[in-house]
Coordinates of C-alpha atoms in Angstrom, one line a residue:
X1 CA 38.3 -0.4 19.1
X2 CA 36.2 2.5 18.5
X3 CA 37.7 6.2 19.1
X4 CA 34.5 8.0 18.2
X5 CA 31.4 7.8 16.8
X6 CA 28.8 10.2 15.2
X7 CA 25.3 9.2 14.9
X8 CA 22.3 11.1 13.2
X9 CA 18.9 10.2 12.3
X10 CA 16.1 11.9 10.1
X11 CA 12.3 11.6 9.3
X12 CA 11.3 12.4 5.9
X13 CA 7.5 11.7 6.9
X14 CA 7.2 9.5 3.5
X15 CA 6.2 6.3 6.0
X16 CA 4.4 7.1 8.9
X17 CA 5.3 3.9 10.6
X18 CA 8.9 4.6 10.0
X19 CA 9.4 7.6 11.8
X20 CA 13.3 7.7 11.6
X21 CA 13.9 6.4 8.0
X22 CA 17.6 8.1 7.5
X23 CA 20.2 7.1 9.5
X24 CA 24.0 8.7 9.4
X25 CA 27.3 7.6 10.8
X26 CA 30.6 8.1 11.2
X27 CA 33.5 7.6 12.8
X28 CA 37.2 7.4 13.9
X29 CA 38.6 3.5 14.8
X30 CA 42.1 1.9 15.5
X31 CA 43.1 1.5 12.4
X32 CA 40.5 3.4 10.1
X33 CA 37.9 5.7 9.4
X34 CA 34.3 4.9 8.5
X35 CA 31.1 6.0 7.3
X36 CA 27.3 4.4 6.9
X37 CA 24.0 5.5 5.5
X38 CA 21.1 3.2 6.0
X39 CA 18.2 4.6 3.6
X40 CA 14.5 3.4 3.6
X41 CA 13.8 6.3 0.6
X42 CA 17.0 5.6 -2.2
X43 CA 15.7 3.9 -5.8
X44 CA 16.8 1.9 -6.6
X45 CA 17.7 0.0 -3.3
X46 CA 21.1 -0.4 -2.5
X47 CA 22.9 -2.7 -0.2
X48 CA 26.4 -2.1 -0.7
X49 CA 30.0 -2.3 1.4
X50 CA 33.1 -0.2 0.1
X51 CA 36.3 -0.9 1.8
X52 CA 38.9 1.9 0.5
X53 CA 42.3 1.2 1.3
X54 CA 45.6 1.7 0.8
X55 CA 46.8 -1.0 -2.0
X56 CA 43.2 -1.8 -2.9
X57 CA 39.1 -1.0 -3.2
X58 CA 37.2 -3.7 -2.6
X59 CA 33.1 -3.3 -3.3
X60 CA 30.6 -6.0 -2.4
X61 CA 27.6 -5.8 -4.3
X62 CA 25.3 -8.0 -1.5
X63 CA 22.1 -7.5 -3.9
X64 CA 23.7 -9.6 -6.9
X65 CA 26.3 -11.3 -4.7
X66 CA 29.5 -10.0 -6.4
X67 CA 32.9 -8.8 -5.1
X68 CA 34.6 -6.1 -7.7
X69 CA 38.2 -5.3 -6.3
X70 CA 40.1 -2.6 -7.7
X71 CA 43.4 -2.8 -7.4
X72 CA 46.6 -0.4 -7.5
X73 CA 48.3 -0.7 -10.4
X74 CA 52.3 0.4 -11.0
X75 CA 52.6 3.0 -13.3
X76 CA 50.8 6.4 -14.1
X77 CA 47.7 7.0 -11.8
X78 CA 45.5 7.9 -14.8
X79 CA 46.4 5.0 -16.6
X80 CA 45.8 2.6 -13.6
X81 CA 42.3 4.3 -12.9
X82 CA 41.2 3.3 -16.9
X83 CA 42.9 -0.1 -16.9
X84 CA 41.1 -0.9 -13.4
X85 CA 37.9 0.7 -14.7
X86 CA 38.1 -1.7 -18.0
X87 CA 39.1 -4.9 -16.1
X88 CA 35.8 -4.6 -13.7
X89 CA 33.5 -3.7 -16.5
X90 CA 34.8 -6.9 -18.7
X91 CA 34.2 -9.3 -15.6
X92 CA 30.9 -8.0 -15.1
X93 CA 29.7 -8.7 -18.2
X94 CA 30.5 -12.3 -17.8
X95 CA 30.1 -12.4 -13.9
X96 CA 26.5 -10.5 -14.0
X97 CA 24.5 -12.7 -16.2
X98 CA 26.2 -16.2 -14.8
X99 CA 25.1 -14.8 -11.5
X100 CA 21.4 -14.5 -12.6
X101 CA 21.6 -18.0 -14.1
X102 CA 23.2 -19.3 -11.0
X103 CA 20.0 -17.6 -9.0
X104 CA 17.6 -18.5 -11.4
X105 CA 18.6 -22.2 -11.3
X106 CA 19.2 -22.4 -7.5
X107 CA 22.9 -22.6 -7.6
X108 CA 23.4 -19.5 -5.3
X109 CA 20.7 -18.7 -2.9
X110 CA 19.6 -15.5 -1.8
X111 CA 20.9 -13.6 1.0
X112 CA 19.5 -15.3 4.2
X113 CA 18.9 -12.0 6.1
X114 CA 19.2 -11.2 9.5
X115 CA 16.4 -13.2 10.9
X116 CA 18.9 -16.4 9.9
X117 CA 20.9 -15.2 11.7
X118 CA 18.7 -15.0 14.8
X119 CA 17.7 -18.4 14.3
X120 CA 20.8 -19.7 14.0
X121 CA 22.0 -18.2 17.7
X122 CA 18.6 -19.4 19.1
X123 CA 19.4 -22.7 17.6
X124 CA 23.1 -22.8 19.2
X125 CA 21.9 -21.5 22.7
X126 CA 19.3 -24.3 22.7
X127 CA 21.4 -26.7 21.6
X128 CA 24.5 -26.1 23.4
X129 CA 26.8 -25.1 20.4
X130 CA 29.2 -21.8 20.8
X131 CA 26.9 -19.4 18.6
X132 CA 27.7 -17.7 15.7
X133 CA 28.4 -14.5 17.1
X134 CA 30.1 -14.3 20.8
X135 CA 28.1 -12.4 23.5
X136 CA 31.4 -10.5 23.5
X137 CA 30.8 -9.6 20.0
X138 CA 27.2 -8.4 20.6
X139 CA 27.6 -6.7 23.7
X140 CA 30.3 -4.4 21.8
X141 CA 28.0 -3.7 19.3
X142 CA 24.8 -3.0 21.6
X143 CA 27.6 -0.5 23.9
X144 CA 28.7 0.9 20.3
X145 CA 25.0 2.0 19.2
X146 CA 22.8 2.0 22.5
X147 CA 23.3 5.9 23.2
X148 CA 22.4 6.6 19.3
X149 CA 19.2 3.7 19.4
X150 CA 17.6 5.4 22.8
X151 CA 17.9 9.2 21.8
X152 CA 16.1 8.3 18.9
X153 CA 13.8 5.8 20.7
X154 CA 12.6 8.4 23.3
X155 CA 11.8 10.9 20.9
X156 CA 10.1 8.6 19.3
X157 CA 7.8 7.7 22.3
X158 CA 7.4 11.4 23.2
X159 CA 5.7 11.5 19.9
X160 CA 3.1 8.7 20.6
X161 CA 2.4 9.5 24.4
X162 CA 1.6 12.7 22.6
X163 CA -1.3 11.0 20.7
X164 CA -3.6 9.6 23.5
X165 CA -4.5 13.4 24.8
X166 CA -8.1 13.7 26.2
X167 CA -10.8 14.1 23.3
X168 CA -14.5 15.7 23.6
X169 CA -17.1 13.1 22.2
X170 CA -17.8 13.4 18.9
X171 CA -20.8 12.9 16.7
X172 CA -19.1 11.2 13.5
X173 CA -15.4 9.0 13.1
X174 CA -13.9 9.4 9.8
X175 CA -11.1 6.8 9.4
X176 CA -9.0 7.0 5.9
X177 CA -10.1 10.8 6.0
X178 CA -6.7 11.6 4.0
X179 CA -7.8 9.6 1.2
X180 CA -9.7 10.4 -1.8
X181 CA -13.3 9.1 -0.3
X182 CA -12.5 10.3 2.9
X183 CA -11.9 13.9 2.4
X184 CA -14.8 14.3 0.8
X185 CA -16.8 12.8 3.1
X186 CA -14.7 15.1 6.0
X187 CA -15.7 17.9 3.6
X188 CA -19.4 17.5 3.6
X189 CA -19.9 16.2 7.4
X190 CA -18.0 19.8 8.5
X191 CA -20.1 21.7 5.8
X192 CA -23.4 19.9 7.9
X193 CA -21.7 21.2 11.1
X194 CA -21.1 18.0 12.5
X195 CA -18.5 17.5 15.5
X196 CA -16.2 15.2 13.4
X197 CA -13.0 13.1 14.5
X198 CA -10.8 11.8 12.2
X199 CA -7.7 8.8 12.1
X200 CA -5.1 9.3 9.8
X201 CA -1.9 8.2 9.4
X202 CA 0.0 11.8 8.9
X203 CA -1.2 15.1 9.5
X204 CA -2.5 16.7 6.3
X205 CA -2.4 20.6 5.9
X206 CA -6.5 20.5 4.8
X207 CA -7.5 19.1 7.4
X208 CA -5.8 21.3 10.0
X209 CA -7.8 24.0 8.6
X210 CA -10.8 22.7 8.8
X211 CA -12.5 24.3 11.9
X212 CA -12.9 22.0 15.0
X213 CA -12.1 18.5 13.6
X214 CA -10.4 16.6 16.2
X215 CA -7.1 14.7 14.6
X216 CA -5.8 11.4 16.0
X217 CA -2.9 10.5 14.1
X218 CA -2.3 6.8 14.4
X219 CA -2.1 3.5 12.3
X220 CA -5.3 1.0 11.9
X221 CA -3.3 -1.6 12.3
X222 CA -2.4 -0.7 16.1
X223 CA -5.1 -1.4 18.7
X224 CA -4.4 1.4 21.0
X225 CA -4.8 4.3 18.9
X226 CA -7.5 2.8 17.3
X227 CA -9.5 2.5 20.6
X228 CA -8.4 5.4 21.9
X229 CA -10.0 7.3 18.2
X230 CA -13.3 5.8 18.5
X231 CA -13.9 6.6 22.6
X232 CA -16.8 8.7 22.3
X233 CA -17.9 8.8 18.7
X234 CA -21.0 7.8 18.0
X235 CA -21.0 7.2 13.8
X236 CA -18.1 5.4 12.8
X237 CA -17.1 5.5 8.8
X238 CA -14.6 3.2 8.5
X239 CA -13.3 4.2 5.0
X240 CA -9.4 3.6 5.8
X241 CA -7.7 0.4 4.4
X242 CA -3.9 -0.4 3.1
X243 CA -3.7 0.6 -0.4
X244 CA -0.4 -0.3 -1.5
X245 CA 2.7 -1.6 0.2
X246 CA 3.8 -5.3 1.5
X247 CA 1.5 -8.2 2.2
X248 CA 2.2 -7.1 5.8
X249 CA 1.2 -3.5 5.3
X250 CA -2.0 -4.9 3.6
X251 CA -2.7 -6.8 6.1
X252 CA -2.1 -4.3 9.3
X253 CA -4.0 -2.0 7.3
X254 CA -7.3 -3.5 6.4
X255 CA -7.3 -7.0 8.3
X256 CA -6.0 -5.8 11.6
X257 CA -7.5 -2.7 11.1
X258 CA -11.0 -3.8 10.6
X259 CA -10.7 -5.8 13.5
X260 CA -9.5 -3.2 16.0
X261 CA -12.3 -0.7 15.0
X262 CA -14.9 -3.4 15.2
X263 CA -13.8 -4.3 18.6
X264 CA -13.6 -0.7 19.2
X265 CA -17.2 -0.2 18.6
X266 CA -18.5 -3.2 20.2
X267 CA -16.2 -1.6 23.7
X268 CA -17.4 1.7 23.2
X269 CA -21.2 0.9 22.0
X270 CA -20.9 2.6 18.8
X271 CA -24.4 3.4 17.1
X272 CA -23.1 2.5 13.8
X273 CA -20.5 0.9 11.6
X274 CA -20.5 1.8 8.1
X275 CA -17.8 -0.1 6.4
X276 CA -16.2 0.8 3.2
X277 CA -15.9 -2.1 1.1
X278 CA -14.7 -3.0 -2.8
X279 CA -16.1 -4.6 -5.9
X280 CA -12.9 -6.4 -5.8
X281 CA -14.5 -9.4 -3.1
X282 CA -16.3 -10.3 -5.7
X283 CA -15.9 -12.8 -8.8
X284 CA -14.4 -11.3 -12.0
X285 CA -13.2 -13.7 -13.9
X286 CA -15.8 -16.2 -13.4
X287 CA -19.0 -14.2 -13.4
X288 CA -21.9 -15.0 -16.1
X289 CA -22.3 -11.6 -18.1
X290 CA -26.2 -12.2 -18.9
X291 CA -26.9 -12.2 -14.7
X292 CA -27.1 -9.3 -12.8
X293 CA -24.4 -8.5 -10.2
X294 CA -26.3 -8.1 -6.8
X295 CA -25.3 -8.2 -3.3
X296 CA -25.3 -11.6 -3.0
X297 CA -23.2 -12.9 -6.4
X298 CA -20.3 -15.0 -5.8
X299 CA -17.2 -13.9 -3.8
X300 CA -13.6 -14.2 -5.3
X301 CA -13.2 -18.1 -5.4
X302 CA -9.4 -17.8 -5.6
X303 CA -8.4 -14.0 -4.0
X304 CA -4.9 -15.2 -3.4
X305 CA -4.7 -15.1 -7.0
X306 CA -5.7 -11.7 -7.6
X307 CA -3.6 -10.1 -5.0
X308 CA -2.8 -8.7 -1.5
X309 CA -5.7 -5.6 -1.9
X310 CA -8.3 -8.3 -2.9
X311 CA -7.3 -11.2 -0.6
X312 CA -7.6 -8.3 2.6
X313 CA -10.8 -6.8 1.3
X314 CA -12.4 -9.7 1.0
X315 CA -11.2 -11.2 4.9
X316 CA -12.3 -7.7 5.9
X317 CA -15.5 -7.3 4.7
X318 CA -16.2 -10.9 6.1
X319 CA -15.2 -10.3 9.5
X320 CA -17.7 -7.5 9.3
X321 CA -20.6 -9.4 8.3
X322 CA -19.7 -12.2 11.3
X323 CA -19.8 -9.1 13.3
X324 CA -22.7 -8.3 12.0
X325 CA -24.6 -12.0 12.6
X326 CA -22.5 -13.2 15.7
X327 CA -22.9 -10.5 18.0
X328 CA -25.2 -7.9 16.2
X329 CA -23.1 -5.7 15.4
X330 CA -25.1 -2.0 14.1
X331 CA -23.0 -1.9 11.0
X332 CA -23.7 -1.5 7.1
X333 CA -21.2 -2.7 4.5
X334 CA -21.1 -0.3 1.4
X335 CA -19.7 -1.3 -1.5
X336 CA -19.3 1.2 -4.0
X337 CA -17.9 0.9 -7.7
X338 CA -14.6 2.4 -9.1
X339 CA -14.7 6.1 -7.5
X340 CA -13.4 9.1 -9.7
X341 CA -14.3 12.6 -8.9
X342 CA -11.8 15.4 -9.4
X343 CA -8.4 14.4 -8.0
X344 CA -8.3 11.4 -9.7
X345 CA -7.7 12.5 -13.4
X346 CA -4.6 10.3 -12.9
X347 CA -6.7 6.9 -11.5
X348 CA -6.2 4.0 -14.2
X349 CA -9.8 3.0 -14.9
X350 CA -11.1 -0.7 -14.3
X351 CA -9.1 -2.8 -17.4
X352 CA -6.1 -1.1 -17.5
X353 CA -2.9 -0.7 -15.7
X354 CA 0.1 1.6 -15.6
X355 CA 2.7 0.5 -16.8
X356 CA 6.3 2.0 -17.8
X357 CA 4.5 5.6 -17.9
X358 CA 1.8 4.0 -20.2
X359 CA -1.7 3.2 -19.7
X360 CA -2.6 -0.3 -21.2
X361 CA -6.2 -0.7 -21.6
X362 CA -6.4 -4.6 -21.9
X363 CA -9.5 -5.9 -24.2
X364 CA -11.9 -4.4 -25.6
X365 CA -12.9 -0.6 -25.2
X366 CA -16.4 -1.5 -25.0
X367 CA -17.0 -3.1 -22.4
X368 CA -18.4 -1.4 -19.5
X369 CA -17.6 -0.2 -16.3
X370 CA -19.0 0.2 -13.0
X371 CA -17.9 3.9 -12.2
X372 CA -19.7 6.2 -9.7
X373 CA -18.9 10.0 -8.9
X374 CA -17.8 10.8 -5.3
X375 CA -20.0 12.7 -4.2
X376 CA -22.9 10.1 -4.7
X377 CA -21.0 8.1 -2.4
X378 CA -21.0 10.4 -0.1
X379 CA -24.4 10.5 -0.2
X380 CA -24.9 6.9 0.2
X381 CA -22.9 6.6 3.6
X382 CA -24.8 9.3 4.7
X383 CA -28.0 7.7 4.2
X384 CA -26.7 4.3 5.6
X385 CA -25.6 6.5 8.8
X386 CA -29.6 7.2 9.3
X387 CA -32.3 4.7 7.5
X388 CA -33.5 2.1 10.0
X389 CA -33.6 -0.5 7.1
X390 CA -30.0 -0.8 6.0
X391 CA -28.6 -2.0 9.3
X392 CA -26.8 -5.7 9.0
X393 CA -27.2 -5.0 4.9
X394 CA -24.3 -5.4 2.4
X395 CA -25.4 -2.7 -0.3
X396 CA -23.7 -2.1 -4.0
X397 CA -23.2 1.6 -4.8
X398 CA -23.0 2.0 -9.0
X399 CA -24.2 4.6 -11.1
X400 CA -26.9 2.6 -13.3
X401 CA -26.1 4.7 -16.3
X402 CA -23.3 2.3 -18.1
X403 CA -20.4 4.2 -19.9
X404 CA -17.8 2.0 -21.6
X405 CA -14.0 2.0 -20.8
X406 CA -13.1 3.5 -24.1
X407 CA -16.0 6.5 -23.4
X408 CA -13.7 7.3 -19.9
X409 CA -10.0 6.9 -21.4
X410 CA -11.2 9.4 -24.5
X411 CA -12.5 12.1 -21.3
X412 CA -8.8 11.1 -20.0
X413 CA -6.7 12.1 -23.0
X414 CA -8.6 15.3 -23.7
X415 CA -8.0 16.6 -20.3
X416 CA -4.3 15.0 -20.0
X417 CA -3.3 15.6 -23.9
X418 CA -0.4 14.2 -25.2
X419 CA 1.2 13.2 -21.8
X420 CA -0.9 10.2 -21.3
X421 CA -0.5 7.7 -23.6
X422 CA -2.8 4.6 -23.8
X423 CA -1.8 1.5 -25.8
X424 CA -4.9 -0.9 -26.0
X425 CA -3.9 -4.6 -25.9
X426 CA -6.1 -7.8 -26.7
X427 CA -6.9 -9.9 -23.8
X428 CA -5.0 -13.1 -25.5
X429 CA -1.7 -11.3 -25.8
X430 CA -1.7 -10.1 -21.9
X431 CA -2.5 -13.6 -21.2
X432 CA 0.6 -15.4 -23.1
X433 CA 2.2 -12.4 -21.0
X434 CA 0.7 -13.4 -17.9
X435 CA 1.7 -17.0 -18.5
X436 CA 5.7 -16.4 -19.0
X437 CA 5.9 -14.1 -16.1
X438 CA 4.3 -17.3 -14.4
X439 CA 7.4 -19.1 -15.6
X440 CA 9.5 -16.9 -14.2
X441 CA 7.9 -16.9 -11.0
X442 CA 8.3 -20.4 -10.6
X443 CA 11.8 -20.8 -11.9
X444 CA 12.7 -17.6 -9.2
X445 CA 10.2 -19.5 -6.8
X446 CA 9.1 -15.7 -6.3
X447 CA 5.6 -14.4 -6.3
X448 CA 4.6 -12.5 -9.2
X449 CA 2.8 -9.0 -10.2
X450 CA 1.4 -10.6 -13.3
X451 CA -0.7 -13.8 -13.3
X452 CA -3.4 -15.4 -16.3
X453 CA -6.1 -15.5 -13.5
X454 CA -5.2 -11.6 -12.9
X455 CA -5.4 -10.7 -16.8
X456 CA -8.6 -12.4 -16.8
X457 CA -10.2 -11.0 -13.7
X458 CA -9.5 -7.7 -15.1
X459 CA -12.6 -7.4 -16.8
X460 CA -14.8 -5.2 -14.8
X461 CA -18.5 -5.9 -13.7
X462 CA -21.3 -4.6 -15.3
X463 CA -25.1 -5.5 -15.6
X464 CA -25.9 -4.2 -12.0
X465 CA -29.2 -5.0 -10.0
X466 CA -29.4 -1.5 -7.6
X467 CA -32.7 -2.5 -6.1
X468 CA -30.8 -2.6 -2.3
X469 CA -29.4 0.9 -2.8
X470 CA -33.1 2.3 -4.1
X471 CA -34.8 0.5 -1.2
X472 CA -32.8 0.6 1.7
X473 CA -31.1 4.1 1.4
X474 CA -33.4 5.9 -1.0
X475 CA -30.4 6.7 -3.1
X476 CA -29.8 7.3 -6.6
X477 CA -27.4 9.7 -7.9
X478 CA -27.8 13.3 -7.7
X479 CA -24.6 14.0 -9.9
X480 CA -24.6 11.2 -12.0
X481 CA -21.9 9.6 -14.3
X482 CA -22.2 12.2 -17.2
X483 CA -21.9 15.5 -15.4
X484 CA -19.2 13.6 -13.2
X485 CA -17.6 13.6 -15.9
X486 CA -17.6 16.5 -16.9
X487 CA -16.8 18.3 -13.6
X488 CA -13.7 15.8 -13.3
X489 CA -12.5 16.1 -16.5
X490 CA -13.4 20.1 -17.6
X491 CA -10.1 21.5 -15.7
X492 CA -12.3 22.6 -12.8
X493 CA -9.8 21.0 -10.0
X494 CA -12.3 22.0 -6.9
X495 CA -15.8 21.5 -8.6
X496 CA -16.6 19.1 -5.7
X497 CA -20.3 20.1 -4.1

């Protein structure tokens, strides 16, 4: 029975889809008092249950399946306290690793979850069996938490009815315009005096002061808001996509996304699409060095193998293009080569990773890679917004001056100093890595971070054929890679033009 109960909840604005991602309680029962603390934000995660009471302390550790019990001892209190502390500490040196072995080997399987547990009631119900849990038992719980769930669930919907306000038309859509591409291309569209909308997925301080930019605030990956954004706009840069996060949160992001705003413009009769796509779609580890890279080399054969950022790019940019040849859609895939500009001193570049507070720069340091400054992209998408000739075209965006990886980490470490720390590593050795982190991944039956096929397809593209870029959108860069450089890396933080 339950005397009293306290519930509190808290945004801290870190997930944008997560709008309440504290959560508080206490409270006062028949025969105890209790406390609980769900937290999306706390590294490293914890899933924890402490019973304190009066002959004993029992923890349950449900991350590595382990019960510690602490038990009161006769005798001195101090004495008890370091006798219990030295007990648990012994058993978990012999109970930790056996339960890692028992995991590793499929002896003890992992926690099922709650959506088990749903199955199994929906399984019971259908098959006529008393179900795990009583309706009793959940309509205690549902009575218990209801008042605390709908406070926080009407705020909550307050919040989004708030979104879909009326909105003037607009000349340009900016979606992604919190990101690094983005806000530069916000930045030079309000410098033209353009009537510019953007969809973000939090409010950002710049952009609030930015004169007349209308701000929908709202996720890709949900139709409504998306639709609602693009009402009225006639230009629609569609930088946005998931850049980190679950497979889910990839795919909301950049599948689901693409797909609402293309069915956005094709509803609202957009004039144009231009579509922000990657390098990434295409073949790494495959590619012939002596060929040129053009628009129409080779896709990634195997982009499940390369990860969650590839695999969606790839789906995205192909749903475009279908788009594009199905049901003429006005739209113009950009791809553009690794971005740096200033704000992005801390961007690994192509071939190396950040690892551990290190940089490792994997094979050789000169070998080159496909940079291009910011503000040349923005002048690309501007030119795909206007010239008659790039409609229905995919186009590569890559500075043709070639500078080598090592050329970019030695700007790096003379405008980081000593705090960066690079540790170059041959190609062969990342690979034997590579292959026993594959090992583990199959003994865990867990995906993995760290694949051979990865290590190899981290060698960038180089050797570019820019004749679509010169042709179609008159463009070649106006800043260019070496005075790019130079304004990213000179200490100038705002040397964008």
């Amino acid at each position: 029975a339950v005397d009293r109960l306290d519930v509190n909840f808290h945004g801290s604005g870190r997930n944008p889809n997560l709008r309440f991602d504290e959560w508080f309680a206490s409270g006062t029962f028949e025969r105890g008092v209790g406390r609980m603390q769900i937290s999306w934000n706390v590294r490293p995660m914890q899933s924890r249950l402490i019973i304190q009471g009066t002959s004993a302390v029992i923890e349950v550790d449900r991350f590595m399946q382990i019960v510690r019990v602490s038990r009161n001892l006769p005798g001195p209190k101090l004495i008890g306290m370091l006798v219990s502390a030295w007990t648990t500490a012994l058993k978990d040196v012999a109970r930790v690793p056996r339960t890692v072995v028992r995991f590793a080997t499929g002896r003890l399987k992992p926690s099922p979850g709650i959506r088990k547990g749903a199955i199994d009631f929906a399984t019971s119900l259908r098959e006529g069996n008393s179900p795990p849990a009583s309706a009793e038992e959940g309509r205690h719980v549902i009575a218990v938490l209801s008042e605390a769930f709908e406070r926080a669930d009407r705020q909550r919907s307050s919040e989004l009815d708030a979104r879909f306000g009326a909105l003037p038309d607009a000349e340009v859509l900016v979606t992604g315009a919190a990101g690094f591409l983005g806000r530069a291309l916000v930045e030079r569209l309000h410098a033209q005096g353009k009537r510019i909308r953007v969809l973000v997925r939090r409010p950002a301080k710049w952009l609030s002061q930015l004169s007349d930019v209308q701000i929908v605030v709202g996720d890709l990956g949900e139709p409504a808001i998306v639709d609602h954004a693009l009402a009225g706009a006639a230009i629609v840069y569609h930088v946005g996509a998931a850049m980190k996060g679950s497979v889910r949160d990839f795919e909301a992001g950049t599948i689901w996304g693409t797909r609402n705003v293309i069915e956005a413009c094709r509803k609202h009769g957009a004039q144009r699409l231009i579509y922000v796509s990657s390098l990434s779609v295409l073949d790494h580890a495959g590619r012939d060095p002596a060929r040129h890279v053009t628009e129409s080399s080779a896709y990634e054969p195997y982009p499940d193998r390369r990860g969650a950022y590839t695999q969606t790019k790839l789906e995205a940019e192909k749903m475009v293009l279908k788009a594009i040849s199905e049901e003429g859609l006005p739209a113009v895939v950009i791809r553009p080569g690794q971005i740096f500009g200033p704000g992005s001193e801390t961007v690994t570049p192509n071939g190396v990773i950040s690892l551990a507070g290190r940089w490792i720069a994997v094979g050789p340091a000169d070998m080159t890679i496909p940079l291009v400054y910011v503000d040349d992209v923005v002048d690309a998408l501007l030119s795909a917004s206007t010239a008659p000739g790039a409609v229905g075209q995919v186009i590569n965006v890559v500075d043709p001056l070639e500078i080598t990886q090592g050329t970019y980490l030695d700007a790096c470490k003379r405008h980081h100093g000593p705090s960066l720390k690079v540790l170059r590593v041959p190609t062969s050795v990342f690979v034997m890595l590579g292959f026993g982190v594959e090992l583990l991944g199959k003994m865990l039956k867990r995906s993995v971070p760290l694949t051979r096929y990865r290590v190899r397809s981290l060698r960038p593209l180089a050797n570019f054929d820019l004749e679509q870029a010169q042709n179609l959108l008159s463009w070649n860069p106006r800043v260019g890679v070496m005075q790019g450089l130079e304004r990213t890396f000179s200490g100038a933080k705002d040397a964008r033009t």
